Amino acid sequence: MQDELARLPQRAAEKYGENKKFFAKLKKKVPKNLDYLMQELHHDEFERTDCLTCANCCKTTGPLFTNTDIERISKYFRLKPSAFIDQYLRLDEENDYVLKQVPCTFLGADNYCSIYDVRPKACREFPHTDRKKFHQISKLTLKNTAICPAAFNIVEEMKRRIDF
């Protein structure tokens, strides 16, 4: 897995132009069954992919924390939301709450998440490849192909399955 992760940014960069054109076409002509196809591709890929062998998303990026996430996680830690924010979060350039540091504070050496049951929505949904109205998140998906081997594989299979 480490070799694959080391090569992933380069592979994603090599496919970036091709993928960007593909997503532009996808936005112009959205296949009727796109959401079903994406759910199938996502399911099939995650039957083969074990996130615990990777955790690159947790090691290299941080999720956005919604107010609902902050409330839920604060309650889990028995902290006031303001104390949780002070201890773990900062506001980014877009005024969103994000982690103060990466890798994620809650990621263990074994790649397990210490707050898995109450983790942020962004973590639960990552890499967002089974999301409804998938065609609306092309920029995010392009970014995620350089972070997540599963997202990269899903996009490659999607290009094979959708013929323009």
GROMACS .gro file of N, CA, C and O in nm, residues 78-148:
model
  284
   78ARG      N    1  -1.751   1.495   2.648
   78ARG     CA    2  -1.804   1.564   2.765
   78ARG      C    3  -1.737   1.700   2.783
   78ARG      O    4  -1.695   1.740   2.891
   79LEU      N    5  -1.727   1.769   2.668
   79LEU     CA    6  -1.672   1.905   2.665
   79LEU      C    7  -1.779   2.000   2.616
   79LEU      O    8  -1.870   1.960   2.542
   80LYS      N    9  -1.765   2.124   2.651
   80LYS     CA   10  -1.848   2.227   2.589
   80LYS      C   11  -1.797   2.244   2.446
   80LYS      O   12  -1.676   2.231   2.422
   81PRO      N   13  -1.884   2.273   2.352
   81PRO     CA   14  -1.839   2.293   2.215
   81PRO      C   15  -1.724   2.394   2.203
   81PRO      O   16  -1.630   2.371   2.127
   82SER      N   17  -1.730   2.499   2.279
   82SER     CA   18  -1.623   2.601   2.273
   82SER      C   19  -1.489   2.542   2.318
   82SER      O   20  -1.384   2.575   2.262
   83ALA      N   21  -1.493   2.455   2.417
   83ALA     CA   22  -1.369   2.392   2.465
   83ALA      C   23  -1.315   2.294   2.360
   83ALA      O   24  -1.193   2.287   2.338
   84PHE      N   25  -1.405   2.221   2.294
   84PHE     CA   26  -1.363   2.131   2.188
   84PHE      C   27  -1.298   2.210   2.074
   84PHE      O   28  -1.191   2.174   2.024
   85ILE      N   29  -1.362   2.318   2.035
   85ILE     CA   30  -1.308   2.404   1.929
   85ILE      C   31  -1.171   2.457   1.968
   85ILE      O   32  -1.076   2.449   1.890
   86ASP      N   33  -1.160   2.510   2.089
   86ASP     CA   34  -1.031   2.564   2.135
   86ASP      C   35  -0.920   2.460   2.132
   86ASP      O   36  -0.807   2.490   2.096
   87GLN      N   37  -0.953   2.338   2.169
   87GLN     CA   38  -0.852   2.234   2.180
   87GLN      C   39  -0.812   2.174   2.045
   87GLN      O   40  -0.695   2.145   2.023
   88TYR      N   41  -0.908   2.157   1.954
   88TYR     CA   42  -0.882   2.078   1.833
   88TYR      C   43  -0.896   2.151   1.699
   88TYR      O   44  -0.842   2.105   1.599
   89LEU      N   45  -0.971   2.260   1.696
   89LEU     CA   46  -1.008   2.318   1.567
   89LEU      C   47  -0.955   2.460   1.549
   89LEU      O   48  -0.915   2.526   1.644
   90ARG      N   49  -0.959   2.502   1.423
   90ARG     CA   50  -0.929   2.640   1.386
   90ARG      C   51  -1.022   2.677   1.271
   90ARG      O   52  -1.079   2.589   1.205
   91LEU      N   53  -1.033   2.805   1.246
   91LEU     CA   54  -1.110   2.852   1.130
   91LEU      C   55  -1.015   2.865   1.011
   91LEU      O   56  -0.907   2.922   1.024
   92ASP      N   57  -1.058   2.812   0.896
   92ASP     CA   58  -0.973   2.824   0.776
   92ASP      C   59  -1.007   2.952   0.700
   92ASP      O   60  -1.085   3.036   0.747
   93GLU      N   61  -0.950   2.966   0.581
   93GLU     CA   62  -0.967   3.088   0.500
   93GLU      C   63  -1.113   3.111   0.461
   93GLU      O   64  -1.153   3.223   0.433
   94GLU      N   65  -1.190   3.003   0.454
   94GLU     CA   66  -1.331   3.014   0.414
   94GLU      C   67  -1.424   3.017   0.535
   94GLU      O   68  -1.544   2.999   0.523
   95ASN      N   69  -1.364   3.037   0.653
   95ASN     CA   70  -1.439   3.047   0.778
   95ASN      C   71  -1.508   2.916   0.818
   95ASN      O   72  -1.613   2.917   0.881
   96ASP      N   73  -1.448   2.804   0.778
   96ASP     CA   74  -1.496   2.672   0.817
   96ASP      C   75  -1.406   2.618   0.927
   96ASP      O   76  -1.286   2.645   0.929
   97TYR      N   77  -1.466   2.539   1.016
   97TYR     CA   78  -1.386   2.474   1.119
   97TYR      C   79  -1.315   2.353   1.061
   97TYR      O   80  -1.377   2.267   0.996
   98VAL      N   81  -1.184   2.347   1.083
   98VAL     CA   82  -1.100   2.236   1.040
   98VAL      C   83  -1.005   2.201   1.155
   98VAL      O   84  -0.992   2.277   1.251
   99LEU      N   85  -0.939   2.087   1.143
   99LEU     CA   86  -0.842   2.048   1.246
   99LEU      C   87  -0.726   2.146   1.252
   99LEU      O   88  -0.685   2.201   1.149
  100LYS      N   89  -0.672   2.165   1.371
  100LYS     CA   90  -0.554   2.249   1.387
  100LYS      C   91  -0.433   2.188   1.318
  100LYS      O   92  -0.343   2.260   1.277
  101GLN      N   93  -0.431   2.054   1.309
  101GLN     CA   94  -0.313   1.988   1.252
  101GLN      C   95  -0.353   1.860   1.178
  101GLN      O   96  -0.458   1.803   1.205
  102VAL      N   97  -0.270   1.820   1.086
  102VAL     CA   98  -0.280   1.687   1.025
  102VAL      C   99  -0.145   1.621   1.045
  102VAL      O  100  -0.044   1.691   1.052
  103PRO      N  101  -0.136   1.491   1.058
  103PRO     CA  102  -0.246   1.397   1.051
  103PRO      C  103  -0.350   1.422   1.159
  103PRO      O  104  -0.324   1.489   1.259
  104CYS      N  105  -0.466   1.365   1.137
  104CYS     CA  106  -0.577   1.384   1.229
  104CYS      C  107  -0.539   1.342   1.371
  104CYS      O  108  -0.482   1.235   1.393
  105THR      N  109  -0.572   1.426   1.464
  105THR     CA  110  -0.549   1.403   1.606
  105THR      C  111  -0.612   1.273   1.655
  105THR      O  112  -0.562   1.210   1.747
  106PHE      N  113  -0.720   1.233   1.591
  106PHE     CA  114  -0.797   1.118   1.636
  106PHE      C  115  -0.756   0.987   1.567
  106PHE      O  116  -0.814   0.882   1.594
  107LEU      N  117  -0.655   0.993   1.481
  107LEU     CA  118  -0.606   0.874   1.411
  107LEU      C  119  -0.501   0.804   1.494
  107LEU      O  120  -0.402   0.864   1.535
  108GLY      N  121  -0.523   0.676   1.518
  108GLY     CA  122  -0.427   0.598   1.595
  108GLY      C  123  -0.317   0.541   1.506
  108GLY      O  124  -0.329   0.540   1.383
  109ALA      N  125  -0.211   0.491   1.566
  109ALA     CA  126  -0.099   0.430   1.493
  109ALA      C  127  -0.145   0.309   1.412
  109ALA      O  128  -0.084   0.274   1.311
  110ASP      N  129  -0.256   0.248   1.453
  110ASP     CA  130  -0.310   0.131   1.383
  110ASP      C  131  -0.409   0.171   1.272
  110ASP      O  132  -0.477   0.086   1.215
  111ASN      N  133  -0.417   0.300   1.244
  111ASN     CA  134  -0.509   0.358   1.144
  111ASN      C  135  -0.656   0.354   1.186
  111ASN      O  136  -0.744   0.378   1.105
  112TYR      N  137  -0.683   0.322   1.311
  112TYR     CA  138  -0.819   0.328   1.361
  112TYR      C  139  -0.850   0.469   1.411
  112TYR      O  140  -0.762   0.536   1.465
  113CYS      N  141  -0.974   0.509   1.396
  113CYS     CA  142  -1.019   0.641   1.441
  113CYS      C  143  -1.074   0.628   1.583
  113CYS      O  144  -1.164   0.546   1.608
  114SER      N  145  -1.023   0.709   1.672
  114SER     CA  146  -1.066   0.701   1.811
  114SER      C  147  -1.206   0.759   1.833
  114SER      O  148  -1.266   0.737   1.938
  115ILE      N  149  -1.259   0.832   1.734
  115ILE     CA  150  -1.395   0.886   1.745
  115ILE      C  151  -1.484   0.834   1.631
  115ILE      O  152  -1.579   0.899   1.590
  116TYR      N  153  -1.453   0.715   1.582
  116TYR     CA  154  -1.519   0.661   1.463
  116TYR      C  155  -1.672   0.669   1.471
  116TYR      O  156  -1.737   0.710   1.375
  117ASP      N  157  -1.730   0.632   1.583
  117ASP     CA  158  -1.876   0.630   1.595
  117ASP      C  159  -1.938   0.770   1.592
  117ASP      O  160  -2.057   0.783   1.564
  118VAL      N  161  -1.860   0.872   1.620
  118VAL     CA  162  -1.913   1.010   1.621
  118VAL      C  163  -1.836   1.101   1.524
  118VAL      O  164  -1.846   1.223   1.531
  119ARG      N  165  -1.760   1.042   1.433
  119ARG     CA  166  -1.673   1.119   1.342
  119ARG      C  167  -1.754   1.218   1.259
  119ARG      O  168  -1.875   1.201   1.242
  120PRO      N  169  -1.686   1.320   1.206
  120PRO     CA  170  -1.755   1.422   1.126
  120PRO      C  171  -1.822   1.362   1.001
  120PRO      O  172  -1.779   1.259   0.948
  121LYS      N  173  -1.925   1.429   0.957
  121LYS     CA  174  -1.998   1.387   0.837
  121LYS      C  175  -1.902   1.374   0.718
  121LYS      O  176  -1.913   1.281   0.639
  122ALA      N  177  -1.810   1.467   0.705
  122ALA     CA  178  -1.715   1.464   0.594
  122ALA      C  179  -1.632   1.335   0.595
  122ALA      O  180  -1.600   1.281   0.488
  123CYS      N  181  -1.599   1.286   0.711
  123CYS     CA  182  -1.524   1.160   0.723
  123CYS      C  183  -1.613   1.041   0.689
  123CYS      O  184  -1.570   0.949   0.619
  124ARG      N  185  -1.737   1.044   0.736
  124ARG     CA  186  -1.829   0.934   0.709
  124ARG      C  187  -1.854   0.919   0.560
  124ARG      O  188  -1.871   0.808   0.510
  125GLU      N  189  -1.858   1.030   0.488
  125GLU     CA  190  -1.894   1.028   0.346
  125GLU      C  191  -1.774   1.019   0.252
  125GLU      O  192  -1.792   0.995   0.133
  126PHE      N  193  -1.653   1.038   0.302
  126PHE     CA  194  -1.535   1.036   0.217
  126PHE      C  195  -1.520   0.900   0.150
  126PHE      O  196  -1.540   0.798   0.216
  127PRO      N  197  -1.483   0.893   0.023
  127PRO     CA  198  -1.443   0.999  -0.070
  127PRO      C  199  -1.557   1.056  -0.154
  127PRO      O  200  -1.535   1.114  -0.259
  128HIS      N  201  -1.680   1.041  -0.107
  128HIS     CA  202  -1.798   1.102  -0.168
  128HIS      C  203  -1.834   1.044  -0.304
  128HIS      O  204  -1.907   1.106  -0.380
  129THR      N  205  -1.782   0.928  -0.337
  129THR     CA  206  -1.805   0.869  -0.469
  129THR      C  207  -1.940   0.800  -0.482
  129THR      O  208  -1.977   0.760  -0.592
  130ASP      N  209  -2.015   0.787  -0.374
  130ASP     CA  210  -2.149   0.729  -0.383
  130ASP      C  211  -2.257   0.833  -0.356
  130ASP      O  212  -2.373   0.801  -0.335
  131ARG      N  213  -2.219   0.957  -0.364
  131ARG     CA  214  -2.309   1.068  -0.334
  131ARG      C  215  -2.411   1.088  -0.446
  131ARG      O  216  -2.380   1.071  -0.564
  132LYS      N  217  -2.532   1.125  -0.408
  132LYS     CA  218  -2.633   1.160  -0.508
  132LYS      C  219  -2.588   1.288  -0.580
  132LYS      O  220  -2.517   1.370  -0.523
  133LYS      N  221  -2.629   1.302  -0.704
  133LYS     CA  222  -2.591   1.416  -0.788
  133LYS      C  223  -2.438   1.427  -0.795
  133LYS      O  224  -2.380   1.533  -0.782
  134PHE      N  225  -2.377   1.312  -0.817
  134PHE     CA  226  -2.231   1.302  -0.821
  134PHE      C  227  -2.168   1.402  -0.917
  134PHE      O  228  -2.061   1.456  -0.889
  135HIS      N  229  -2.234   1.428  -1.028
  135HIS     CA  230  -2.178   1.519  -1.130
  135HIS      C  231  -2.152   1.659  -1.076
  135HIS      O  232  -2.076   1.734  -1.135
  136GLN      N  233  -2.210   1.693  -0.963
  136GLN     CA  234  -2.193   1.828  -0.905
  136GLN      C  235  -2.064   1.844  -0.824
  136GLN      O  236  -2.032   1.956  -0.784
  137ILE      N  237  -1.991   1.736  -0.800
  137ILE     CA  238  -1.872   1.745  -0.715
  137ILE      C  239  -1.745   1.707  -0.791
  137ILE      O  240  -1.654   1.647  -0.734
  138SER      N  241  -1.737   1.746  -0.916
  138SER     CA  242  -1.621   1.706  -0.997
  138SER      C  243  -1.489   1.763  -0.943
  138SER      O  244  -1.388   1.693  -0.941
  139LYS      N  245  -1.489   1.887  -0.898
  139LYS     CA  246  -1.364   1.945  -0.845
  139LYS      C  247  -1.316   1.870  -0.721
  139LYS      O  248  -1.198   1.841  -0.707
  140LEU      N  249  -1.408   1.838  -0.634
  140LEU     CA  250  -1.375   1.762  -0.513
  140LEU      C  251  -1.324   1.622  -0.551
  140LEU      O  252  -1.225   1.574  -0.495
  141THR      N  253  -1.389   1.559  -0.647
  141THR     CA  254  -1.349   1.425  -0.688
  141THR      C  255  -1.209   1.427  -0.749
  141THR      O  256  -1.127   1.340  -0.721
  142LEU      N  257  -1.182   1.528  -0.834
  142LEU     CA  258  -1.047   1.540  -0.891
  142LEU      C  259  -0.943   1.552  -0.781
  142LEU      O  260  -0.837   1.489  -0.788
  143LYS      N  261  -0.971   1.631  -0.681
  143LYS     CA  262  -0.879   1.647  -0.568
  143LYS      C  263  -0.861   1.514  -0.493
  143LYS      O  264  -0.750   1.475  -0.458
  144ASN      N  265  -0.972   1.443  -0.472
  144ASN     CA  266  -0.968   1.319  -0.395
  144ASN      C  267  -0.895   1.206  -0.467
  144ASN      O  268  -0.844   1.115  -0.401
  145THR      N  269  -0.885   1.211  -0.600
  145THR     CA  270  -0.812   1.106  -0.671
  145THR      C  271  -0.663   1.109  -0.639
  145THR      O  272  -0.595   1.009  -0.657
  146ALA      N  273  -0.613   1.221  -0.592
  146ALA     CA  274  -0.472   1.232  -0.554
  146ALA      C  275  -0.449   1.192  -0.407
  146ALA      O  276  -0.335   1.179  -0.364
  147ILE      N  277  -0.557   1.172  -0.333
  147ILE     CA  278  -0.550   1.139  -0.190
  147ILE      C  279  -0.590   0.995  -0.164
  147ILE      O  280  -0.529   0.927  -0.082
  148CYS      N  281  -0.692   0.949  -0.233
  148CYS     CA  282  -0.756   0.821  -0.204
  148CYS      C  283  -0.742   0.724  -0.322
  148CYS      O  284  -0.798   0.751  -0.429
   0.00000   0.00000   0.00000
